[in-house]
Short mmCIF file of C-alpha atoms in Angstrom, two decimals:
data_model
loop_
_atom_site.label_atom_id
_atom_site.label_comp_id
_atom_site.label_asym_id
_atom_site.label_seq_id
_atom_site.Cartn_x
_atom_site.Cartn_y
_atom_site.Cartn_z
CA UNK A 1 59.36 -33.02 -41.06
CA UNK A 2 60.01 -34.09 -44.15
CA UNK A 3 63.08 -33.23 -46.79
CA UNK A 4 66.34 -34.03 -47.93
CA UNK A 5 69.45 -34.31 -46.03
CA UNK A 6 73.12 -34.01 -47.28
CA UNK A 7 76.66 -35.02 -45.28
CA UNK A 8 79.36 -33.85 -44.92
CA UNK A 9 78.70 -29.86 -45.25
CA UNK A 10 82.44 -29.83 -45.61
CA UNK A 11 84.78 -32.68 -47.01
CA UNK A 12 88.38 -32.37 -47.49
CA UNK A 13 89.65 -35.00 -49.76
CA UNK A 14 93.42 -35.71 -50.93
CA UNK A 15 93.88 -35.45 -54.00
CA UNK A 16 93.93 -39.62 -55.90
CA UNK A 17 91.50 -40.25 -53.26
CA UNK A 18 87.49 -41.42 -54.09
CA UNK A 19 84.85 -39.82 -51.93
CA UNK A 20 81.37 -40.38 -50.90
CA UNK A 21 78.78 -37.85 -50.98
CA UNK A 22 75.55 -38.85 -49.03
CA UNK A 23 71.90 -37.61 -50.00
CA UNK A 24 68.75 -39.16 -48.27
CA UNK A 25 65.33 -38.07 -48.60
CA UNK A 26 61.67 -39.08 -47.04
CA UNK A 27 59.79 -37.16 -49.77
CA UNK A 28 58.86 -40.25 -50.92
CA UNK A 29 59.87 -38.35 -54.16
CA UNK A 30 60.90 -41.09 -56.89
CA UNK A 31 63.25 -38.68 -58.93
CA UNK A 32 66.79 -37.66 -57.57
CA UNK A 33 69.45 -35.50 -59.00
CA UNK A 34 73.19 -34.53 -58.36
CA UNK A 35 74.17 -31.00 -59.22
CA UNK A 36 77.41 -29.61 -59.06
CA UNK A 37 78.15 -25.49 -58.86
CA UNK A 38 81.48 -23.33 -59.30
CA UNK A 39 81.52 -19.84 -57.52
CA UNK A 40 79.82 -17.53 -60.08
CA UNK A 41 78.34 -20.26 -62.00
CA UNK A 42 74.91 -21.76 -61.82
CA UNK A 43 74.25 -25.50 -61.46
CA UNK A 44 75.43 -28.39 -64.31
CA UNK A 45 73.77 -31.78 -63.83
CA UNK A 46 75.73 -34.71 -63.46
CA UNK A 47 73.88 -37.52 -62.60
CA UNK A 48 69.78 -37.92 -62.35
CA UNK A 49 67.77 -40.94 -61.05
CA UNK A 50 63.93 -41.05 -62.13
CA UNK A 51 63.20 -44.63 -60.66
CA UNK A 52 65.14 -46.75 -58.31
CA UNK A 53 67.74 -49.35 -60.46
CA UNK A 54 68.17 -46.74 -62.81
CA UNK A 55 69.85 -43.63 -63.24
CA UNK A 56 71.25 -41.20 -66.19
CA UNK A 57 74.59 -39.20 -66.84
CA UNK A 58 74.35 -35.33 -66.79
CA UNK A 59 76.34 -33.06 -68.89
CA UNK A 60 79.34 -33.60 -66.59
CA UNK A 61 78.79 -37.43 -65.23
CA UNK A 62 82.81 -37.70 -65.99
CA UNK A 63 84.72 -38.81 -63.13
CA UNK A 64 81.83 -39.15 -60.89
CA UNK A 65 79.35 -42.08 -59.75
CA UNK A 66 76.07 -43.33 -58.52
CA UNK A 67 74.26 -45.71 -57.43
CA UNK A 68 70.27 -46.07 -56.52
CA UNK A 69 69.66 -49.32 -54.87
CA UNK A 70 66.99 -47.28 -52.52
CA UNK A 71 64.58 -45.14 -53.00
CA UNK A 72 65.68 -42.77 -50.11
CA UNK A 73 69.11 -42.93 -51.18
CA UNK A 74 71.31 -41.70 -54.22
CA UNK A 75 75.17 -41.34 -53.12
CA UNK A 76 77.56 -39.55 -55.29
CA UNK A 77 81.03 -41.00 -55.51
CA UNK A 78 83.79 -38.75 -56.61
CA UNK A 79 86.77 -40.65 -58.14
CA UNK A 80 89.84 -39.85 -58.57
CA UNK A 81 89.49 -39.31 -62.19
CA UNK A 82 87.76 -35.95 -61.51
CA UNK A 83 89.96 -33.81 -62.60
CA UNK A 84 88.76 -30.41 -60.65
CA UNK A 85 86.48 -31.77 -58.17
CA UNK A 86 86.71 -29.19 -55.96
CA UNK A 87 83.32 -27.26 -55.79
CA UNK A 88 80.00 -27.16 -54.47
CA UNK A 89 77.33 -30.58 -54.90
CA UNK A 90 73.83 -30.15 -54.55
CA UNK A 91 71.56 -33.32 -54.38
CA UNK A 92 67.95 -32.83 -55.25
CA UNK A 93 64.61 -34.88 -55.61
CA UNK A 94 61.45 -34.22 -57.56
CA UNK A 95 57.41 -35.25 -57.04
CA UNK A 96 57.24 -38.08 -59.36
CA UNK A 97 59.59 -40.01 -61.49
CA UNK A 98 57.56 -38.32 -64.61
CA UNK A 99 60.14 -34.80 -63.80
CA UNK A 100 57.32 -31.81 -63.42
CA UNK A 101 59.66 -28.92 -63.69
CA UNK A 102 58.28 -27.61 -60.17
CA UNK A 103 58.37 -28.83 -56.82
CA UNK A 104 62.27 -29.77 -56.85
CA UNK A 105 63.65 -30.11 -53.09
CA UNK A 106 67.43 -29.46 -52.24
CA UNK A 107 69.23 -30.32 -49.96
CA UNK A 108 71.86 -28.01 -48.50
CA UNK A 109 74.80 -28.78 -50.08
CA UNK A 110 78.32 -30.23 -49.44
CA UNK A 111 81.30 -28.29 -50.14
CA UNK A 112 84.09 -30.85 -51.09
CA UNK A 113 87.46 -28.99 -51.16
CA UNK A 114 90.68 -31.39 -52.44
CA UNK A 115 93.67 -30.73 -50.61
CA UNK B 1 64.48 -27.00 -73.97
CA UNK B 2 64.34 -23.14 -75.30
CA UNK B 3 66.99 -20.88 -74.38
CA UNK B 4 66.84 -18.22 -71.43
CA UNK B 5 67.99 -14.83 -71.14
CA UNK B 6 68.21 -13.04 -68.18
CA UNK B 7 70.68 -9.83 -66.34
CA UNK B 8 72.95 -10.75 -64.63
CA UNK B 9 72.44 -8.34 -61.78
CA UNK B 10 69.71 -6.26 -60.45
CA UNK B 11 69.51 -3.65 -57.53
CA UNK B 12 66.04 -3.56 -55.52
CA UNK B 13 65.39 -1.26 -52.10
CA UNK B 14 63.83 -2.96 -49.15
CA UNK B 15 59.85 -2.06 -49.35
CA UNK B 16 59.96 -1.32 -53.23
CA UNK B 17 58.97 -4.02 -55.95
CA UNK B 18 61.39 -6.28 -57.57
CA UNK B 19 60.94 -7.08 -61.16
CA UNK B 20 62.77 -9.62 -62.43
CA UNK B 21 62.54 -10.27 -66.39
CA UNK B 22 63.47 -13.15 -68.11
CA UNK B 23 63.74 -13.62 -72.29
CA UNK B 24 62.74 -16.79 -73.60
CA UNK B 25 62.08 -15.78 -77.39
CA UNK B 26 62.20 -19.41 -78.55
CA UNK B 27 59.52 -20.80 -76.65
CA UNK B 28 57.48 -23.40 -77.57
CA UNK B 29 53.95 -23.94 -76.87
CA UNK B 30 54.10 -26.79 -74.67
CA UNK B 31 56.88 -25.16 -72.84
CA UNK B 32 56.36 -23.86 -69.06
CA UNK B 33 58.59 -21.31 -67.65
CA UNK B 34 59.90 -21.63 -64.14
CA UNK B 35 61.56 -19.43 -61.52
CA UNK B 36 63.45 -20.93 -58.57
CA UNK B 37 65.78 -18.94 -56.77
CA UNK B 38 68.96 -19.76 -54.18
CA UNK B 39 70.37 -18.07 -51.62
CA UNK B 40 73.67 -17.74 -50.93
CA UNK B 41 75.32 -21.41 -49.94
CA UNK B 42 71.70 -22.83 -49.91
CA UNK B 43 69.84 -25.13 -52.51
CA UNK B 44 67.93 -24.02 -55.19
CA UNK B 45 64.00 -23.06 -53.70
CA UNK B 46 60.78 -23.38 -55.99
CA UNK B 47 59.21 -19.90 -56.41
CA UNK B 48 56.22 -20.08 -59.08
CA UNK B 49 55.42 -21.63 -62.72
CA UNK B 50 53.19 -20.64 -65.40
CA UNK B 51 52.17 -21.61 -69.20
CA UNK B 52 50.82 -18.54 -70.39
CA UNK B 53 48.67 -16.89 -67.93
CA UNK B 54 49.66 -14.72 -65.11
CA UNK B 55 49.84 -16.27 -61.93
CA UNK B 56 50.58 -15.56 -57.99
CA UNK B 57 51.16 -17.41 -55.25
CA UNK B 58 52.38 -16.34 -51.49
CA UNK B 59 55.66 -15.70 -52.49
CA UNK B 60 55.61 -14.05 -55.78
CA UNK B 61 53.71 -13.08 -59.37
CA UNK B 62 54.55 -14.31 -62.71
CA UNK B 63 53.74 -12.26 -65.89
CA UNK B 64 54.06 -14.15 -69.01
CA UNK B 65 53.48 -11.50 -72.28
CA UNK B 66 50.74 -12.54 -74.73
CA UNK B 67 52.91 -14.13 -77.42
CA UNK B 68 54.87 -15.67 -74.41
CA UNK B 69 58.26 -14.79 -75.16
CA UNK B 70 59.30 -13.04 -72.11
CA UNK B 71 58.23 -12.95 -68.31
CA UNK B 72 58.83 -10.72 -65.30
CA UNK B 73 58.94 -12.43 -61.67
CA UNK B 74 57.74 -9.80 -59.13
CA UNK B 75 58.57 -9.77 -55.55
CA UNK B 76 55.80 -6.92 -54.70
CA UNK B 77 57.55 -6.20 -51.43
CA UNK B 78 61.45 -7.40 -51.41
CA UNK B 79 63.09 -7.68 -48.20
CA UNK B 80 66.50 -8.37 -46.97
CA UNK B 81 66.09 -11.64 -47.01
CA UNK B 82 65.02 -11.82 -50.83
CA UNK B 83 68.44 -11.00 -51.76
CA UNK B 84 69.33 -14.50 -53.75
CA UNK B 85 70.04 -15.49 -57.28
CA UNK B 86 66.84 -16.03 -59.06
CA UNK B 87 66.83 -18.76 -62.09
CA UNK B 88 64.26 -18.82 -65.05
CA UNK B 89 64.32 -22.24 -66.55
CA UNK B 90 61.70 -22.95 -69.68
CA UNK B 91 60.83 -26.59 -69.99
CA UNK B 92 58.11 -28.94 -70.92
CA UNK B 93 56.18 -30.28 -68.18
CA UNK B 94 56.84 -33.58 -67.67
CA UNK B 95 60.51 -34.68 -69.55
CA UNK B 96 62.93 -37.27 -69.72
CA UNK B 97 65.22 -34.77 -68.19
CA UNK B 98 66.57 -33.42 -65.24
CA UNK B 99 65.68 -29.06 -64.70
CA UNK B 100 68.86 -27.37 -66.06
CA UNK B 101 69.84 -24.04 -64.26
CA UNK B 102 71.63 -21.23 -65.87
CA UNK B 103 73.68 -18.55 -64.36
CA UNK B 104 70.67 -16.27 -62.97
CA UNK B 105 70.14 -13.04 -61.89
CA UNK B 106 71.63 -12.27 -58.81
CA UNK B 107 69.26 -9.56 -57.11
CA UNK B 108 70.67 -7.75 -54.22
CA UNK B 109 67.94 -5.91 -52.21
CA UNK B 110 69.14 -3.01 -49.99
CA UNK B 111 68.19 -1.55 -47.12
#
């Protein structure tokens, strides 16, 4: 079956420490998108990806990375410069690198915790 | 994008109806409305979308008023499982950006 798959569920980081989140799909969706979520809060975009090469900052893309060198694959890297990067990250792709509004897939989520 | 306004909680009883409504008095007219919804430590799941007439699919109905600046999502028979928070996002079709999700209405359906 198709969809999108995120690892860890859990990651414990140290704090002054960078960290990988993974996110692979076989949608063949083109668009991909990192969300991150606070308890009680809804989602703020960091980081989107409509075509592979490419990608765009969010409204919080501080302190965070990505890359898109596949289609299949956009990995978030959380630096050290993340001030509070303890929270919930969603990864998500979309249809077609033109962004309809519907037909977004998640994945199920990583909760990074910094210790 | 035009600005969304929705409660921030909502009771339902298993069996009943669930009407969700959503303000969106800024709305443009190229601008959709959607409704997505997430369960609790899940990802956000697609529900419906709709311009400006009513539609329905398996999972749920929109109603979009005539001059379009509100909607209702109903869940005609909420169960248990229904119990998520339920996002109303307004947006033109096909953007440059990325969906952005507000805080929701968290519905809690009871049995």
């Amino acid at each position: 079956d198709g969809g999108i798959t995120q690892s860890p569920k859990y990651l414990f980081r140290k704090e002054g420490q960078n960290v990988t989140l993974s996110c692979e799909q076989n949608l063949n969706h083109d668009a991909m998108y990192w969300y991150r979520q606070d308890p009680g809060q809804g989602l703020r975009l960091i980081y989107y990806s409509q075509i592979v090469n490419d990608f765009q900052k969010g409204d919080i893309a501080e302190g965070y990375s990505v890359s898109r060198e596949k289609k299949e694959s956009f990995p978030l890297t959380v630096t050290s410069a993340q001030k509070n990067p303890t929270a919930f990250y969603l990864c998500a792709s979309s249809i077609s690198g033109r962004n309809r509004g519907y037909g977004y897939t998640f994945g199920s989520g990583t909760r990074l915790t910094v210790v | 994008d035009a600005k969304t306004t929705q409660p921030p909680s909502m009771d339902c009883a298993e069996g009943r109806a669930a009407n969700l409504p959503c303000n969106h008095s800024t709305i443009s007219g190229n601008e959709y409305v959607y409704w997505y919804r997430q369960i609790h430590s899940q990802g956000p799941q697609y529900i419906i979308h709709g311009l400006k007439n009513n539609e329905t699919n398996e999972m749920a109905s929109l109603i979009i008023t005539e001059d379009r600046k509100s909607s209702t999502l109903i869940l005609p028979h909420a169960t248990l499982r229904d119990t998520a928070v339920y996002y109303c996002i307004v947006r033109v079709h096909q953007a440059g950006t990325a969906l952005i999700f507000g805080k929701g209405t968290t519905l809690s359906v009871s049995s």
